[in-house]
PDB file of C-alpha atoms in Angstrom:
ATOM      1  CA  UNK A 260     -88.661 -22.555  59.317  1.00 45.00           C
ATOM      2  CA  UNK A 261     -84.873 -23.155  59.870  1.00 50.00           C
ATOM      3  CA  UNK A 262     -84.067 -26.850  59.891  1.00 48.00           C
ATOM      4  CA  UNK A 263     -81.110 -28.139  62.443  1.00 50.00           C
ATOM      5  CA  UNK A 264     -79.538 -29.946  59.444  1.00 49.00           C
ATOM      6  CA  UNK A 265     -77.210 -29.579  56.099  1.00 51.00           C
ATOM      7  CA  UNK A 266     -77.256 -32.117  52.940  1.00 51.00           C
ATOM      8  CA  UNK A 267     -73.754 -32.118  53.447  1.00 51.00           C
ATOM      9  CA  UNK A 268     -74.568 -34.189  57.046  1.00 52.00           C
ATOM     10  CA  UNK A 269     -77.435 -36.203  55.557  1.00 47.00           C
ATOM     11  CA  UNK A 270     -74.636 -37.163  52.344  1.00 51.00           C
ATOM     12  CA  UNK A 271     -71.327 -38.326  54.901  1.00 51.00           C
ATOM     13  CA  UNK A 272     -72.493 -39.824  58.245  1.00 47.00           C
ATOM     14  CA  UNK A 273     -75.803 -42.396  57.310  1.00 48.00           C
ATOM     15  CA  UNK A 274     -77.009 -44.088  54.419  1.00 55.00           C
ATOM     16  CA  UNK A 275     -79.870 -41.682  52.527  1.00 52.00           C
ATOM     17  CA  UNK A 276     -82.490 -43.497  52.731  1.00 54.00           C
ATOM     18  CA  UNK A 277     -82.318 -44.059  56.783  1.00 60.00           C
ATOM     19  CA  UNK A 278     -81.501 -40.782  56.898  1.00 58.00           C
ATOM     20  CA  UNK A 279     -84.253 -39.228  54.914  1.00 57.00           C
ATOM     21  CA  UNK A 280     -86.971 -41.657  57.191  1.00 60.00           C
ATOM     22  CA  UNK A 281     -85.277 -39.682  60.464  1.00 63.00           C
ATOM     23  CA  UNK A 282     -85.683 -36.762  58.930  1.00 58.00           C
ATOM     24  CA  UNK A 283     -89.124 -36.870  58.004  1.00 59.00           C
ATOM     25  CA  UNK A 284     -90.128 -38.578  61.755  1.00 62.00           C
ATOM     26  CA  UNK A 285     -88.359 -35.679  63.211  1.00 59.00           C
ATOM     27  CA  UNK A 286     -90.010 -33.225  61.739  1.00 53.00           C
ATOM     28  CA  UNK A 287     -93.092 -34.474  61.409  1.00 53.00           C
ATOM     29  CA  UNK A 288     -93.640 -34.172  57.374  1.00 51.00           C
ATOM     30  CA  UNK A 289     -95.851 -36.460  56.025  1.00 53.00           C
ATOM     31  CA  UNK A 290     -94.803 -35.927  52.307  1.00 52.00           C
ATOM     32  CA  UNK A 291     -91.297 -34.837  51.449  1.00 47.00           C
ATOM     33  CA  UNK A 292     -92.628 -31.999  49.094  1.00 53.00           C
ATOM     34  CA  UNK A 293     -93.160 -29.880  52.793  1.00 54.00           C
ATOM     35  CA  UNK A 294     -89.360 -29.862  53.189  1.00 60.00           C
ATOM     36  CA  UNK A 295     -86.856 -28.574  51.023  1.00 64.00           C
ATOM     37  CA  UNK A 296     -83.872 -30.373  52.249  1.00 59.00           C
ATOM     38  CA  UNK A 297     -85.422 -33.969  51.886  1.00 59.00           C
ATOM     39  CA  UNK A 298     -86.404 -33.300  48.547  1.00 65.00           C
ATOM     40  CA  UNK A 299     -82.844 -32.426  47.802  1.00 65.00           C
ATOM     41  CA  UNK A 300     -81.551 -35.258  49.745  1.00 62.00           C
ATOM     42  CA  UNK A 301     -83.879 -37.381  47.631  1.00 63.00           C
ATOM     43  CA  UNK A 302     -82.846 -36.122  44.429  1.00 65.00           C
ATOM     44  CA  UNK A 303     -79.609 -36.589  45.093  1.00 61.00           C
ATOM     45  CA  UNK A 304     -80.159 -40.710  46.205  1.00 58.00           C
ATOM     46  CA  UNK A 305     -81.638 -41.050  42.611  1.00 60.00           C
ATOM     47  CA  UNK A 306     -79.312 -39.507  40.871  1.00 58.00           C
ATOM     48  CA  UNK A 307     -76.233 -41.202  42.945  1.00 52.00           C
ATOM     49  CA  UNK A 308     -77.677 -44.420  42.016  1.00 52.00           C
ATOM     50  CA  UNK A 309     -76.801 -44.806  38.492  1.00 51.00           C
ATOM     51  CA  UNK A 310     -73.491 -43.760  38.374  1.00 50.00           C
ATOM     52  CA  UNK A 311     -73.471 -40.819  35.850  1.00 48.00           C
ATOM     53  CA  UNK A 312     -71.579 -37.907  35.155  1.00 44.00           C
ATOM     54  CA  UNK A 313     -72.483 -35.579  37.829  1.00 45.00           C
ATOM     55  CA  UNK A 314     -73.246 -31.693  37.852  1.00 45.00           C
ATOM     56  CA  UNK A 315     -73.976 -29.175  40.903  1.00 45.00           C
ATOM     57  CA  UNK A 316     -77.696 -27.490  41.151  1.00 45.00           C
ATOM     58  CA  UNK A 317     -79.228 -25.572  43.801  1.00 43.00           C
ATOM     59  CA  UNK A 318     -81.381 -26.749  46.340  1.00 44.00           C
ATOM     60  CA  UNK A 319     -84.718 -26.202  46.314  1.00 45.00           C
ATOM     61  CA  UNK A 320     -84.507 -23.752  48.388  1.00 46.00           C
ATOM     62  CA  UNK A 321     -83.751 -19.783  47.202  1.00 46.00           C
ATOM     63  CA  UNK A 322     -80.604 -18.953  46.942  1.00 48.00           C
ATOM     64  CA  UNK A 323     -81.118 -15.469  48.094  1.00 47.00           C
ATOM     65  CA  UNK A 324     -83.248 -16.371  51.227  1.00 50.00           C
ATOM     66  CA  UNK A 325     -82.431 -14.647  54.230  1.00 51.00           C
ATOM     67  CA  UNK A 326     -82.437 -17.869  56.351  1.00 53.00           C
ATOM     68  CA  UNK A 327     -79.167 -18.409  58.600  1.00 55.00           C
ATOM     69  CA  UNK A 328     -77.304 -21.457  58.583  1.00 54.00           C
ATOM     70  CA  UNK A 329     -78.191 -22.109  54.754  1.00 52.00           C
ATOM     71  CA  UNK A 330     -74.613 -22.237  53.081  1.00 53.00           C
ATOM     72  CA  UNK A 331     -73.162 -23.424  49.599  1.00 52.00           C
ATOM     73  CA  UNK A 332     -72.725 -26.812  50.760  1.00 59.00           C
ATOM     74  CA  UNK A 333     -76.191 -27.810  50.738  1.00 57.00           C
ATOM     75  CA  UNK A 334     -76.498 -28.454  47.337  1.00 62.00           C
ATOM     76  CA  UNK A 335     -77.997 -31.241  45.080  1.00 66.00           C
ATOM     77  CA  UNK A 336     -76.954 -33.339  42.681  1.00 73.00           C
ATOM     78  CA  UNK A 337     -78.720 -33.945  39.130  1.00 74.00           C
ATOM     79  CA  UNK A 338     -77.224 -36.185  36.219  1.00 78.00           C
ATOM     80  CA  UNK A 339     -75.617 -34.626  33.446  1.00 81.00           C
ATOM     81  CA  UNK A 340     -76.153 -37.054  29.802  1.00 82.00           C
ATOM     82  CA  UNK A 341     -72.371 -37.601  28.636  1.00 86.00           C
ATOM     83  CA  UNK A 342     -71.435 -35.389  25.785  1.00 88.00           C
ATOM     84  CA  UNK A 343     -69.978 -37.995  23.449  1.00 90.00           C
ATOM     85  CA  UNK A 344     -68.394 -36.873  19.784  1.00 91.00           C
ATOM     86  CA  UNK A 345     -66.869 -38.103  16.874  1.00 91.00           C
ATOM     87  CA  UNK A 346     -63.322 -38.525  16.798  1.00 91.00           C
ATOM     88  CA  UNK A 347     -61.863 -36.315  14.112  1.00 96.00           C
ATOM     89  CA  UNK A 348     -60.857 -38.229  10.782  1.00 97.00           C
ATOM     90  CA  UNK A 349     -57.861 -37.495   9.113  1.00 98.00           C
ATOM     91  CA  UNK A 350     -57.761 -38.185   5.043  1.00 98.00           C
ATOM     92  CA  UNK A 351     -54.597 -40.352   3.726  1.00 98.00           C
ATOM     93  CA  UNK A 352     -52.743 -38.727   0.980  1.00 98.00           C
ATOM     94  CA  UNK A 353     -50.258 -39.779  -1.498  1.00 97.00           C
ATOM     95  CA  UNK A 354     -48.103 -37.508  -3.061  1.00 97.00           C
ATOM     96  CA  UNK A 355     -46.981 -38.136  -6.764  1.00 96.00           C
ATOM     97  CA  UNK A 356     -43.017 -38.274  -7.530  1.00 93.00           C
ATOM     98  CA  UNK A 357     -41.417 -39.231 -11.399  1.00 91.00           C
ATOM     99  CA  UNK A 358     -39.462 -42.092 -10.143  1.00 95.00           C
ATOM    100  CA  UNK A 359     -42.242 -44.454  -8.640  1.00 96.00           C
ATOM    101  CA  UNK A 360     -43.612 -47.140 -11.160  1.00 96.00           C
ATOM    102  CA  UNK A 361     -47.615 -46.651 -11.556  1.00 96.00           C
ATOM    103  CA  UNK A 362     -48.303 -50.578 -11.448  1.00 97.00           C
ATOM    104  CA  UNK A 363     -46.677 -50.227  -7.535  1.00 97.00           C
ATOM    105  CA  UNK A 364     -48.600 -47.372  -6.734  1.00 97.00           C
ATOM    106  CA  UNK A 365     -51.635 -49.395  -7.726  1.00 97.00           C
ATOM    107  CA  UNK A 366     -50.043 -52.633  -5.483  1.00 97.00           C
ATOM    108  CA  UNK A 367     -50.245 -50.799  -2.673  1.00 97.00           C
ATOM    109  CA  UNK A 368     -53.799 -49.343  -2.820  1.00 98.00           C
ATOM    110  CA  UNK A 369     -54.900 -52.783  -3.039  1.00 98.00           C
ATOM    111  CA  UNK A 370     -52.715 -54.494  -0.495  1.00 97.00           C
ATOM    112  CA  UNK A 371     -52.406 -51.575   2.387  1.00 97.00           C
ATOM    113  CA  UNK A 372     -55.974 -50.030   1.701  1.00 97.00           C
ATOM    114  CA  UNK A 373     -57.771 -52.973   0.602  1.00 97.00           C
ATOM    115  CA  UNK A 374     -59.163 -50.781  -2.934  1.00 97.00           C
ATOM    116  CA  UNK A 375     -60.437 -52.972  -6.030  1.00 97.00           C
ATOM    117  CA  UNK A 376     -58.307 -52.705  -9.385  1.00 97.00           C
ATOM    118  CA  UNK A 377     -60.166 -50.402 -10.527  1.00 97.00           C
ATOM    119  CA  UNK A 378     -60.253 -47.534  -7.996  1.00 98.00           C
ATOM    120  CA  UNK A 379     -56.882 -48.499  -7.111  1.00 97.00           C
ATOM    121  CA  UNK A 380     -56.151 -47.499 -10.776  1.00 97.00           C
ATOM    122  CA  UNK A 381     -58.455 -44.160 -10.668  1.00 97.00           C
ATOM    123  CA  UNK A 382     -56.692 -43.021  -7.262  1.00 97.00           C
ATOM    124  CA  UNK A 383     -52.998 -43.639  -8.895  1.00 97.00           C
ATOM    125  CA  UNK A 384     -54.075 -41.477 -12.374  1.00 97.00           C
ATOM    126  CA  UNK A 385     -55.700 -38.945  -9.907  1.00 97.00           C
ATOM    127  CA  UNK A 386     -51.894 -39.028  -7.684  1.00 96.00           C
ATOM    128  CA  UNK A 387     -50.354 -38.840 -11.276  1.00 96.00           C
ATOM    129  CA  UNK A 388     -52.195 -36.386 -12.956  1.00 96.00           C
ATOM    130  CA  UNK A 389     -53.125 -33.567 -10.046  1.00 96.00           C
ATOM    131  CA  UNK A 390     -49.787 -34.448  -8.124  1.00 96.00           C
ATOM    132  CA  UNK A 391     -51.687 -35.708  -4.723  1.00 96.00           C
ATOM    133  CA  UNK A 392     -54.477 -38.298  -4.474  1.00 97.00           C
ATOM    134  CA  UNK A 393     -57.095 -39.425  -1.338  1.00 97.00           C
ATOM    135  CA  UNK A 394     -56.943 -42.650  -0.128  1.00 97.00           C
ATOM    136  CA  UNK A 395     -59.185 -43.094   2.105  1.00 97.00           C
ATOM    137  CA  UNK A 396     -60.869 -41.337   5.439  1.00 97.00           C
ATOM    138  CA  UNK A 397     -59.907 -43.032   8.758  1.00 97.00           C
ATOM    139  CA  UNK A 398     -59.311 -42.240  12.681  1.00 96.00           C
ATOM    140  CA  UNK A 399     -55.743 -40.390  13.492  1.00 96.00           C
ATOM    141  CA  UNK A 400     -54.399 -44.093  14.838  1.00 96.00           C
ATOM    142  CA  UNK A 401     -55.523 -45.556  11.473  1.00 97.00           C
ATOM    143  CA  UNK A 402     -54.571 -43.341   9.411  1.00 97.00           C
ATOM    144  CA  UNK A 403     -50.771 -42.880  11.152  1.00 97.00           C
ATOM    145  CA  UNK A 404     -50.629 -46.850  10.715  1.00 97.00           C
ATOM    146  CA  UNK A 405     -51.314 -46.805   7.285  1.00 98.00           C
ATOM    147  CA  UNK A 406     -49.648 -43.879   6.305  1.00 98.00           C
ATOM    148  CA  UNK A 407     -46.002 -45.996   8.040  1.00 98.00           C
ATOM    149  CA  UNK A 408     -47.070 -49.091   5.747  1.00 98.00           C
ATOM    150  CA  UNK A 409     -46.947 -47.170   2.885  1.00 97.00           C
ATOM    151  CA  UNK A 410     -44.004 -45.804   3.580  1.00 97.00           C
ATOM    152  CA  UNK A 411     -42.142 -49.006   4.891  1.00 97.00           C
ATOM    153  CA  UNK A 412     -43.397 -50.480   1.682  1.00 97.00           C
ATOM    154  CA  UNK A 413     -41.900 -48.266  -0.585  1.00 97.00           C
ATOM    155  CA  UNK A 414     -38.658 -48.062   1.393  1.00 97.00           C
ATOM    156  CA  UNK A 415     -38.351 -52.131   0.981  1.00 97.00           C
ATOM    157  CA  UNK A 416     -38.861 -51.375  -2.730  1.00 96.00           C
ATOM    158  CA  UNK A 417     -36.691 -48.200  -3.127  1.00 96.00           C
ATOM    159  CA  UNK A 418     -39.101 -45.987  -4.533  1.00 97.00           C
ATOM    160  CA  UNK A 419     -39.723 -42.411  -2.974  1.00 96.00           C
ATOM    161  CA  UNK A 420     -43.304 -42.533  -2.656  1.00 96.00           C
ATOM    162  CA  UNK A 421     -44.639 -39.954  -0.272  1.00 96.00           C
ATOM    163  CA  UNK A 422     -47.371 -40.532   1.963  1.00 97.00           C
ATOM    164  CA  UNK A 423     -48.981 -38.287   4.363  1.00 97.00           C
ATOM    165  CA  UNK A 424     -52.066 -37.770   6.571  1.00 97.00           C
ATOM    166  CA  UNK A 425     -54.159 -34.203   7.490  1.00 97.00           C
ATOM    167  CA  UNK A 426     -56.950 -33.766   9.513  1.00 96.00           C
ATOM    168  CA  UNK A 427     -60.423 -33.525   7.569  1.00 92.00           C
TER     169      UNK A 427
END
């Protein structure tokens, strides 16, 4: 049976919910399971009532049917979960030189990156003795923030100490 009707005119002119009581008077359907387009219509007032992320799925009717006056328009709406992922981390290096005092190095591991004295003093001999050392594991707006502390730091002082950032 054709129906005189598209989801796209059920979706614009009325509220769904009127609409969907017309249509089910008008043709005489006692449950909506009988009709194709008011289940569709009714899927998509649930899913337009929370306010998600929305996706396009056909209507419950086939897609290859025959029938005229069935277009792409008349098609549902179903609720797509957000896709939500970790922002990537970026690691904070430092990057050993022969001209910056070890007892500063260890300063600002405790003052910028809020270490103990005695990792502070592990990451320095690690900086000292392999020529680069970690600092620590943060998001890119972190770890760009540190990363111009150090560096601001050690300018104030007049020591070359290198600082950098890369992704993880």
């Amino acid at each position: 049976m054709i129906y005189p009707f598209y989801l796209k005119d059920i979706f614009n002119y009325r509220p769904f919910h009127r609409k969907i009581h017309e249509l089910r008077s008008e043709t005489h359907l006692e449950n909506a399971t009988s009709c194709p387009y008011i289940m569709a219509a009714e899927a998509h007032l649930n899913t337009a009532k929370s306010g998600r992320q929305k996706t396009r799925i056909e209507t419950m009717t086939d897609r290859n049917s025959s029938q005229p006056g069935i277009d792409d328009h008349d098609l549902a709406v179903k609720e797509a979960d957000p896709k939500l992922k970790r922002p990537p981390l970026y690691r904070v290096i430092l990057i050993n030189d022969d001209y910056t005092p070890m007892e500063f190095v260890v300063e600002v591991l405790e003052s910028i990156f809020g270490m103990g004295r005695s990792q502070a003093t592990r990451v320095m001999l690690e900086v000292h003795t392999k020529g680069k050392g970690i600092c620590g594991t943060f998001s890119y707006e972190i770890a760009e923030t540190k990363v111009a502390q150090v560096s601001s730091i050690a300018q104030q002082q007049q020591h070359p100490l290198l600082c950098t950032m890369e992704e993880h």
